[in-house]
Coordinates of C-alpha atoms in Angstrom, one line a residue:
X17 CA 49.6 16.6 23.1
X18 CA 46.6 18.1 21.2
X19 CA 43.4 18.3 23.3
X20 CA 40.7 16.4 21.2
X21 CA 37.4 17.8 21.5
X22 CA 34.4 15.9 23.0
X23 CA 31.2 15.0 22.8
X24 CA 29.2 14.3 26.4
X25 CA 26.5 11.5 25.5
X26 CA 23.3 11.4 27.1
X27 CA 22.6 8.7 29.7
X28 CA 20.7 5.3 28.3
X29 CA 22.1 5.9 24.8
X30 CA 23.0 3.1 22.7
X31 CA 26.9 3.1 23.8
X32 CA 26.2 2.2 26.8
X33 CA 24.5 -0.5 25.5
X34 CA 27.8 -2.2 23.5
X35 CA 26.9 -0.2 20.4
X36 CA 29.3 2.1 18.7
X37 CA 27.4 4.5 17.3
X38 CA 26.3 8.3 18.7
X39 CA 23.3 9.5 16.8
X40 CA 22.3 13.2 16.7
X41 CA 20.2 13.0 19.4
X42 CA 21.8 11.6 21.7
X43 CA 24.6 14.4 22.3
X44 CA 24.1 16.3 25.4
X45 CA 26.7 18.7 24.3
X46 CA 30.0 19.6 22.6
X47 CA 32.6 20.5 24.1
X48 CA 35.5 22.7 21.6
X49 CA 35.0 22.8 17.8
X50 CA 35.5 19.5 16.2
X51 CA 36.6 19.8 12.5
X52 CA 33.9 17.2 10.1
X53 CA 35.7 14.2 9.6
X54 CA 38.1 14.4 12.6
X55 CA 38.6 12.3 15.7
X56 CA 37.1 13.2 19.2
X57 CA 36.4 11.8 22.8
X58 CA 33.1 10.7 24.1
X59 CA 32.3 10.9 27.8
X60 CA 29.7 10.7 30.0
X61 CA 27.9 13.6 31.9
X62 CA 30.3 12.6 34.8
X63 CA 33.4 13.2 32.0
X64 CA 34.3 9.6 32.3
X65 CA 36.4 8.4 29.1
X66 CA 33.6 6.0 26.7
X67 CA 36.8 6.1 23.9
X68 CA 37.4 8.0 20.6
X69 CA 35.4 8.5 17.6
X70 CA 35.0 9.5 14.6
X71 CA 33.2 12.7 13.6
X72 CA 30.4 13.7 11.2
X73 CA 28.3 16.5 12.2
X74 CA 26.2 16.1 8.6
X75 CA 25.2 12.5 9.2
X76 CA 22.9 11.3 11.5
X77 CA 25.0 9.1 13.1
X78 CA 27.1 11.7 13.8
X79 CA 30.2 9.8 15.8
X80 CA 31.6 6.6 15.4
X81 CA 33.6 4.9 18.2
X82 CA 36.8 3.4 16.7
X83 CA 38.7 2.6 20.2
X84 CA 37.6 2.4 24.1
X85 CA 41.2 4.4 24.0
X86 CA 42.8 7.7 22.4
X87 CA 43.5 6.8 19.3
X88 CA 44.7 8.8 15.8
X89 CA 43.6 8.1 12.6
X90 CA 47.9 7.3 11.8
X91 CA 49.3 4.6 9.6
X92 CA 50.5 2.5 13.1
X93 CA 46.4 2.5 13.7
X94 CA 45.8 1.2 10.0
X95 CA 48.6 -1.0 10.1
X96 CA 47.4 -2.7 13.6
X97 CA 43.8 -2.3 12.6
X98 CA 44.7 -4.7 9.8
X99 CA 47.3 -7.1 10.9
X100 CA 44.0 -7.7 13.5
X101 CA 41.7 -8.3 10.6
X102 CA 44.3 -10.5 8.7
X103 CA 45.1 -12.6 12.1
X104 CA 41.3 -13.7 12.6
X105 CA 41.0 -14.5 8.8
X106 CA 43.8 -16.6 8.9
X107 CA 42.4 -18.3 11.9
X108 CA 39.6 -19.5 11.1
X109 CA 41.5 -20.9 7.6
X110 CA 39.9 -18.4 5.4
X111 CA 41.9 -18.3 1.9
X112 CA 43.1 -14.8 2.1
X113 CA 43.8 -14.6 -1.7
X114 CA 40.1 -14.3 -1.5
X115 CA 38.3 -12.9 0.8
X116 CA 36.6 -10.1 3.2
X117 CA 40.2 -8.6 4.8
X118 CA 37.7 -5.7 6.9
X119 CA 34.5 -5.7 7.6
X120 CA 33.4 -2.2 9.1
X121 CA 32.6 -2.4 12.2
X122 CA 33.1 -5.8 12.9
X123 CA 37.0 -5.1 12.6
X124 CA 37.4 -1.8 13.7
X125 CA 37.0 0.4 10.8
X126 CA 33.8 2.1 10.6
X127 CA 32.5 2.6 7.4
X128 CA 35.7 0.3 5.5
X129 CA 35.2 -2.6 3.9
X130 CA 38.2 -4.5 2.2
X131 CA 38.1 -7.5 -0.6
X132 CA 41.3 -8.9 -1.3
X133 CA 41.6 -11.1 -4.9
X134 CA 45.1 -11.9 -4.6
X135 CA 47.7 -9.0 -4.7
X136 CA 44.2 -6.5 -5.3
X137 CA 42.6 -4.8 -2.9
X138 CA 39.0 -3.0 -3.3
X139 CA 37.9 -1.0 -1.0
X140 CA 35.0 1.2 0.1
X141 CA 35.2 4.1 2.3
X142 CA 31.9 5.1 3.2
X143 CA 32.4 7.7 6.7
X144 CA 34.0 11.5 6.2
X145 CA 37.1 10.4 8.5
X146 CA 38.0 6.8 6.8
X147 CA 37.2 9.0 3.2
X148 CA 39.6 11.5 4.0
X149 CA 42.1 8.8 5.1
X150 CA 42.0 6.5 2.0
X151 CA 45.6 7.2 1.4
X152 CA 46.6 6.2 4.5
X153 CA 44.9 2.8 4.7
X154 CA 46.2 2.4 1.1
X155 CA 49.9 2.9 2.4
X156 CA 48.6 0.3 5.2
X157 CA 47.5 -2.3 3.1
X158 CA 50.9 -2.3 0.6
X159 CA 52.8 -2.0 4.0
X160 CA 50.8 -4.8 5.7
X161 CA 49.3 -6.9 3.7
X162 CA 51.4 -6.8 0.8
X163 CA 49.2 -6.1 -2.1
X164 CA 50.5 -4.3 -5.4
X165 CA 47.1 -2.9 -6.8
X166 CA 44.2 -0.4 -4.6
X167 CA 41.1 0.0 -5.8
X168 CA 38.7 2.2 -4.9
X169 CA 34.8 1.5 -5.7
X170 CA 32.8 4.6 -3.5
X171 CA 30.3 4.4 -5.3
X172 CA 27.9 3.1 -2.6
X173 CA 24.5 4.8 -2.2
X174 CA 25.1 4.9 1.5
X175 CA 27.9 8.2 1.1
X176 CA 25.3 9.8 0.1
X177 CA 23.7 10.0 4.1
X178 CA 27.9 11.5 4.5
X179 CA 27.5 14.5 2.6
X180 CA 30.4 12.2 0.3
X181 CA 30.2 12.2 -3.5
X182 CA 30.6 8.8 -5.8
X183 CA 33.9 8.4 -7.0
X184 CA 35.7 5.2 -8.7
X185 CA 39.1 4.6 -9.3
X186 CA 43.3 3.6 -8.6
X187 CA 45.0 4.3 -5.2
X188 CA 47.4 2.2 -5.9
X189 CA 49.1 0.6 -9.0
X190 CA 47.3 -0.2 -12.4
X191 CA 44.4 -1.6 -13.7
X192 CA 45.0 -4.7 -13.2
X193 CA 42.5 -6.2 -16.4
X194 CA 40.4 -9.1 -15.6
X195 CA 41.3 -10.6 -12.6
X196 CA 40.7 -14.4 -12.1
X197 CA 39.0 -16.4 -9.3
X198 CA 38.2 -19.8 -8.6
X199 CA 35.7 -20.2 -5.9
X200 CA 34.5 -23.9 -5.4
X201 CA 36.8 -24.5 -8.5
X202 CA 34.9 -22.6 -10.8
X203 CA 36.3 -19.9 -12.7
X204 CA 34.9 -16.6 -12.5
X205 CA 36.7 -13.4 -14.4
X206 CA 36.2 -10.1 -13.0
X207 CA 36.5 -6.2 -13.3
X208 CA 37.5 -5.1 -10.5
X209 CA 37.6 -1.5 -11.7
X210 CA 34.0 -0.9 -13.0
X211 CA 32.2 -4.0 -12.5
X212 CA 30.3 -5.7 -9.5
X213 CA 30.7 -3.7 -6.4
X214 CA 33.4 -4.6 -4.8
X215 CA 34.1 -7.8 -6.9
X216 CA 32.3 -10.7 -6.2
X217 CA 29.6 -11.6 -3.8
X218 CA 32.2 -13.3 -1.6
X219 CA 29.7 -13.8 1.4
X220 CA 27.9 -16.7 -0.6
X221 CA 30.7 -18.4 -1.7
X222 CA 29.9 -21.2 1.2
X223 CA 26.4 -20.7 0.9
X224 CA 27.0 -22.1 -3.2
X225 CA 28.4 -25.0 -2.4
X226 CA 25.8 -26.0 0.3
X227 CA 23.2 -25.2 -1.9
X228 CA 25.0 -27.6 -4.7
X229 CA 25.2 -30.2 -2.4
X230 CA 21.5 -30.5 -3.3
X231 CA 21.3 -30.2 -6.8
X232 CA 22.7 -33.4 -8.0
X233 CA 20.3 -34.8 -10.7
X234 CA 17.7 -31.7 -9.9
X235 CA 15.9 -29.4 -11.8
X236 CA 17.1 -25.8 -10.8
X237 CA 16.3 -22.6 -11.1
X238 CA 18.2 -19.2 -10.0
X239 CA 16.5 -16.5 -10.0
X240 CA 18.9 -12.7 -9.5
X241 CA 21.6 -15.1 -10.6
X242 CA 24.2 -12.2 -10.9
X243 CA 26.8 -13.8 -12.8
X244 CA 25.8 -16.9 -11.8
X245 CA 27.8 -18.4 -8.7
X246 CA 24.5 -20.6 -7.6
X247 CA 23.9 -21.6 -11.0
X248 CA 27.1 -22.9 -12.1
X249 CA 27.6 -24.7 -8.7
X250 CA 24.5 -26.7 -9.2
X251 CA 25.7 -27.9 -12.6
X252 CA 29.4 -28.5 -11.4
X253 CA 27.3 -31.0 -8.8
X254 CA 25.5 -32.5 -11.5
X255 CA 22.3 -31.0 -11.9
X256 CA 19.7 -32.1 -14.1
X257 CA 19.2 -28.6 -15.8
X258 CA 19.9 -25.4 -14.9
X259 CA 18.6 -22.1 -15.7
X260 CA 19.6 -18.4 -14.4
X261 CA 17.5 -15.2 -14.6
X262 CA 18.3 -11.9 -13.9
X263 CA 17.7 -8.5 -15.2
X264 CA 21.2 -7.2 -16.3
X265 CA 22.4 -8.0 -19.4
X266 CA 25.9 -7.5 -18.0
X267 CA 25.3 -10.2 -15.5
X268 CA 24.1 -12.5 -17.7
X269 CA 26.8 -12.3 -20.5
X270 CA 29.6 -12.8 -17.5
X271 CA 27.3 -15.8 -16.4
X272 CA 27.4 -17.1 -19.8
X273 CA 31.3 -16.6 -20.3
X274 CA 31.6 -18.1 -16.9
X275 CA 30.0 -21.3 -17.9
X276 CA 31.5 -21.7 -20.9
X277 CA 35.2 -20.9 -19.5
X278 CA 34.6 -24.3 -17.0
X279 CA 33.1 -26.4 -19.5
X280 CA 29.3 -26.2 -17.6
X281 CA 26.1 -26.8 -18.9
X282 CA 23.9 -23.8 -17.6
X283 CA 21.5 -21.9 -19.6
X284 CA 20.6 -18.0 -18.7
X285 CA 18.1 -15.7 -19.6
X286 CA 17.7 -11.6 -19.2
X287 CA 14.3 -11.3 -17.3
X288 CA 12.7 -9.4 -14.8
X289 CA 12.2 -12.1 -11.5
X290 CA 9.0 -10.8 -10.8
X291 CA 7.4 -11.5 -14.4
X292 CA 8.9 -14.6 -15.2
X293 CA 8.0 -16.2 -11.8
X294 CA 4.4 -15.3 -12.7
X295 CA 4.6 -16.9 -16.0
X296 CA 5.7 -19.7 -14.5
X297 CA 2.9 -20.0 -11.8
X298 CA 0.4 -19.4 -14.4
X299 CA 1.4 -22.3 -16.0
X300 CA 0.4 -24.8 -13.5
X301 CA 3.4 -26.4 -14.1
X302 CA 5.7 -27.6 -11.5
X303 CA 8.5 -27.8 -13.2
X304 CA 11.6 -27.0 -10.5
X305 CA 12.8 -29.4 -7.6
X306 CA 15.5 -26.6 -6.4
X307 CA 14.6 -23.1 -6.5
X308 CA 17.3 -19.9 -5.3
X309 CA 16.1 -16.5 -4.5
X310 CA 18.7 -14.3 -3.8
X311 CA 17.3 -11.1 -4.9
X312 CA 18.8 -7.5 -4.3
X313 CA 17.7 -5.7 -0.5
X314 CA 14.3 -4.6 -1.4
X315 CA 14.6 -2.2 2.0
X316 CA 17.0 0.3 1.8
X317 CA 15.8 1.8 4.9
X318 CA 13.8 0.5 8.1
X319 CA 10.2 2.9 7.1
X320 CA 10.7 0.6 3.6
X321 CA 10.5 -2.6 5.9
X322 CA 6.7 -3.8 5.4
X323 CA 6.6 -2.4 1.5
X324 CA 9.8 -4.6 1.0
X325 CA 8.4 -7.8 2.8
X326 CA 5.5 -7.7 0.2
X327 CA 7.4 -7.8 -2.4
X328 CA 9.3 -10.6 -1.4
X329 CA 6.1 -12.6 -0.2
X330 CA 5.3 -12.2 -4.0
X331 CA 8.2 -13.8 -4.9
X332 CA 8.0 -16.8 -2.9
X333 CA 4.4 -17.5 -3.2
X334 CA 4.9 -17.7 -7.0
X335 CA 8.4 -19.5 -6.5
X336 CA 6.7 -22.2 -4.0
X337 CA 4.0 -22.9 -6.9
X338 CA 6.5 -24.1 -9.1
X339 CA 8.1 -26.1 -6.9
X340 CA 7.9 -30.3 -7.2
X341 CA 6.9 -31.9 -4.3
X342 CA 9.8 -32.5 -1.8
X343 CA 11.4 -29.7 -3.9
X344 CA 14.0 -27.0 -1.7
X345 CA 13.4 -23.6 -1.6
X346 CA 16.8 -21.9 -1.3
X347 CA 16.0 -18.3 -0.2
X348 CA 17.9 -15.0 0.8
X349 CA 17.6 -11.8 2.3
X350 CA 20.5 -9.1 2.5
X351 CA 18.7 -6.4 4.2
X352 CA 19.5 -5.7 7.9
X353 CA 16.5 -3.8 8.1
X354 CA 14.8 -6.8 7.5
X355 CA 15.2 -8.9 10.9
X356 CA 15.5 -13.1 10.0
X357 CA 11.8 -13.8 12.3
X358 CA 10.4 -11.1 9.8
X359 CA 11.6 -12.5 6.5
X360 CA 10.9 -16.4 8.3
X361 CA 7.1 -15.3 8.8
X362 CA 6.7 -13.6 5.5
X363 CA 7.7 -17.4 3.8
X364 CA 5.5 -19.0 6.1
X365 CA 2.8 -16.1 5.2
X366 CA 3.4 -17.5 1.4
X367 CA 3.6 -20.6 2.1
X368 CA -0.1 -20.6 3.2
X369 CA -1.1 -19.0 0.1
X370 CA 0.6 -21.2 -2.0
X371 CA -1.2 -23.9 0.2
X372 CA 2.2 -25.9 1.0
X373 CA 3.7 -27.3 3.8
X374 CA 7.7 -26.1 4.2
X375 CA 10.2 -27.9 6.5
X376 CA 13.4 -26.1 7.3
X377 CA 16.0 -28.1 6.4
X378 CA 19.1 -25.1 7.1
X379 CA 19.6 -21.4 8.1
X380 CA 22.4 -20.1 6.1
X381 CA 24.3 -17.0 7.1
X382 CA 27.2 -14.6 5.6
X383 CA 30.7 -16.2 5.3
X384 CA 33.1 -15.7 8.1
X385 CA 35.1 -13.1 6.5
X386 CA 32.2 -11.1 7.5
X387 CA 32.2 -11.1 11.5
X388 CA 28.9 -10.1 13.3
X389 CA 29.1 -8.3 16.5
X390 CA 25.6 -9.4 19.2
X391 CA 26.2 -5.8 20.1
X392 CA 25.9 -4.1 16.4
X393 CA 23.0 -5.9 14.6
X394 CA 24.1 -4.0 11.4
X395 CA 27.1 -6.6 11.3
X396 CA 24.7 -9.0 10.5
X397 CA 22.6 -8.8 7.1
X398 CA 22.6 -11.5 5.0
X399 CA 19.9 -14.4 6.1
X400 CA 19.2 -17.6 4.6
X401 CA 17.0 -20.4 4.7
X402 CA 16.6 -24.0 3.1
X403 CA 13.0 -25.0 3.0
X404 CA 11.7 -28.5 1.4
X405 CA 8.3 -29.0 0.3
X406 CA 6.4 -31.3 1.3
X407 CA 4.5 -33.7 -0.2
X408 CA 1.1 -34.1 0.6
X409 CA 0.7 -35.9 3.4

């Protein structure tokens, strides 16, 4: 058997806390010469096993724990890795034609995430070890899971912090072409090859129709309507009107095909959030009775945290303004540096300004495809609240 090296972890740090990652600083030493990108043991001062990891000396987070055992980075480990994920999807009834198969983390795979749309798979490799063994999880995912196409879409600011360059592409198969969906029963067609991320925004798709269950007979706006899954959920429900901003023009044309593919009456617009939101407020119009903000992560990083929560404030206060009395406020946040008490406070914080009174009706959170772990916040990023105005009392 080869002898892995290892890496003895200072006392009080973070894995012995639950957590599974090793930063820099908190390596005591190194014990042989691990290669970037390989797979090493952690112990303790005493040289007690903590498990296996994965191994970056470029990145800050420079090990990754991937088992509490001695593991390899093989196709059996992909393979079980997998059928894991697939069992606990399946489980709690998720639709795995569509959905999150891995979530990082959360199933075992550090840095991996996996999107299934039918026999496609789109994935994201975003640590030096689960890069270098793409391949491998591709050969997993035919043998496993069955699909017939792998896409790859690294092209995630966050390889950057891996030393890994941005790189799009087939891993398996061909281009598939447009690929269709039909979340909620709507019909959404998408490029899974150079379009959206990895797809589709697939940890809203309950949070659309729990917002829709609002919108009958409403006025609604969507603001960062992307290509329009809020939107066109509120007129399937029978909205009163509905209108869509956001700032690509790509979005906005597949929002507009999208509507008019399931027969929906929706109008969008091209416009920055920000500007149109003020236009609106200046108008001392009140115009709205449901409202969704579910703008991009304004903090990329946790020193961006208090610039970020500004700019979101701004947002809301103008949002709130246009709002009818007893209107909802649908609002999200999918920044983990961005704790739910802070972005909670910073909508109270505009609701003051905006001199209104909110009720929370509902805290929404990302689908269950996505599985949070306590022990790893950064399992958990997307936040959501449902705020009514009230009328003056």
């Amino acid at each position: 058997m080869v002898r892995m090296a290892s890496l003895i972890i200072r006392p009080r740090a973070r894995i012995f806390h639950g957590h599974d990652w090793v930063y820099q600083t908190e390596i005591e030493r190194t014990i042989g010469d691990p290669e970037p990108g390989s797979v090493v043991t952690l112990k303790d001062r005493r040289q007690r096993p903590l498990g296996t990891a994965i191994y970056n000396p470029q990145s800050v987070i420079c090990a990754r724990r991937i088992s509490r055992r001695r593991e390899s980075l093989d196709l059996d480990f992909f393979a079980r890795r997998l059928r894991r994920a697939r069992n606990l999807r399946e489980s709690l009834g998720i639709d795995l034609s569509l959905c999150r198969l891995v979530w990082c983390e959360a199933d075992g795979l550090p840095g991996v995430v996996v999107d299934l749309y039918g026999p496609h798979a789109v994935i994201q490799t975003n640590t030096l070890a689960m890069d270098l063994a793409r391949e491998t999880i591709s050969r997993a995912l035919v043998a496993e899971i069955g699909v017939e196409t792998v896409i790859e879409r690294n092209d995630s600011p966050s390889r950057k912090s891996e030393g890994l360059p941005m790189r799009s592409g087939l891993l398996v198969g061909s281009d598939p072409g447009p690929v269709a969906i039909r979340p909620g029963g709507i019909e959404y067609h998408l490029n899974l090859l150079d379009g959206q991320k990895t797809g589709f925004y697939l940890d809203q798709v309950d949070n659309f129709e729990a917002v829709a269950n609002l919108a009958k007979g409403a006025r609604v706006l969507d603001c960062f309507c992307n290509q329009g899954g809020f939107a066109l959920a509120c007129a399937k429900a029978g909205a009163a009107s509905v209108h869509g901003i956001d700032i690509s023009t790509e979005a906005i044309e597949a929002a507009r095909a999208n509507a008019t593919r399931n027969g929906l009456q929706a109008t969008f617009e091209v416009a920055n959030a920000f500007d149109t939101l003020r236009t609106l407020a200046d108008s001392g119009e009140q115009p709205y009775d449901l409202i969704i903000l579910d703008p991009p992560p304004f903090a990329r990083a946790r020193k961006n945290a208090n610039e970020a929560l500004r700019g979101y404030k701004e947002i809301h206060l103008r949002a709130l303004k246009i709002l009818a009395p007893g209107g909802i406020l649908a609002t999200y946040c999918c920044s983990h540096h961005i704790t739910a008490e802070e972005y909670l406070a910073m909508a109270v914080d505009a609701a003051v300004d905006a001199k209104k009174t909110l009720r929370l009706a509902a805290r929404h959170s990302q689908r269950a495809d996505h599985p949070i772990l306590p022990s790893i916040p950064e399992t958990e990023y997307l936040k959501g609240f449902l705020f009514q105005s009230i009328a003056a009392w």
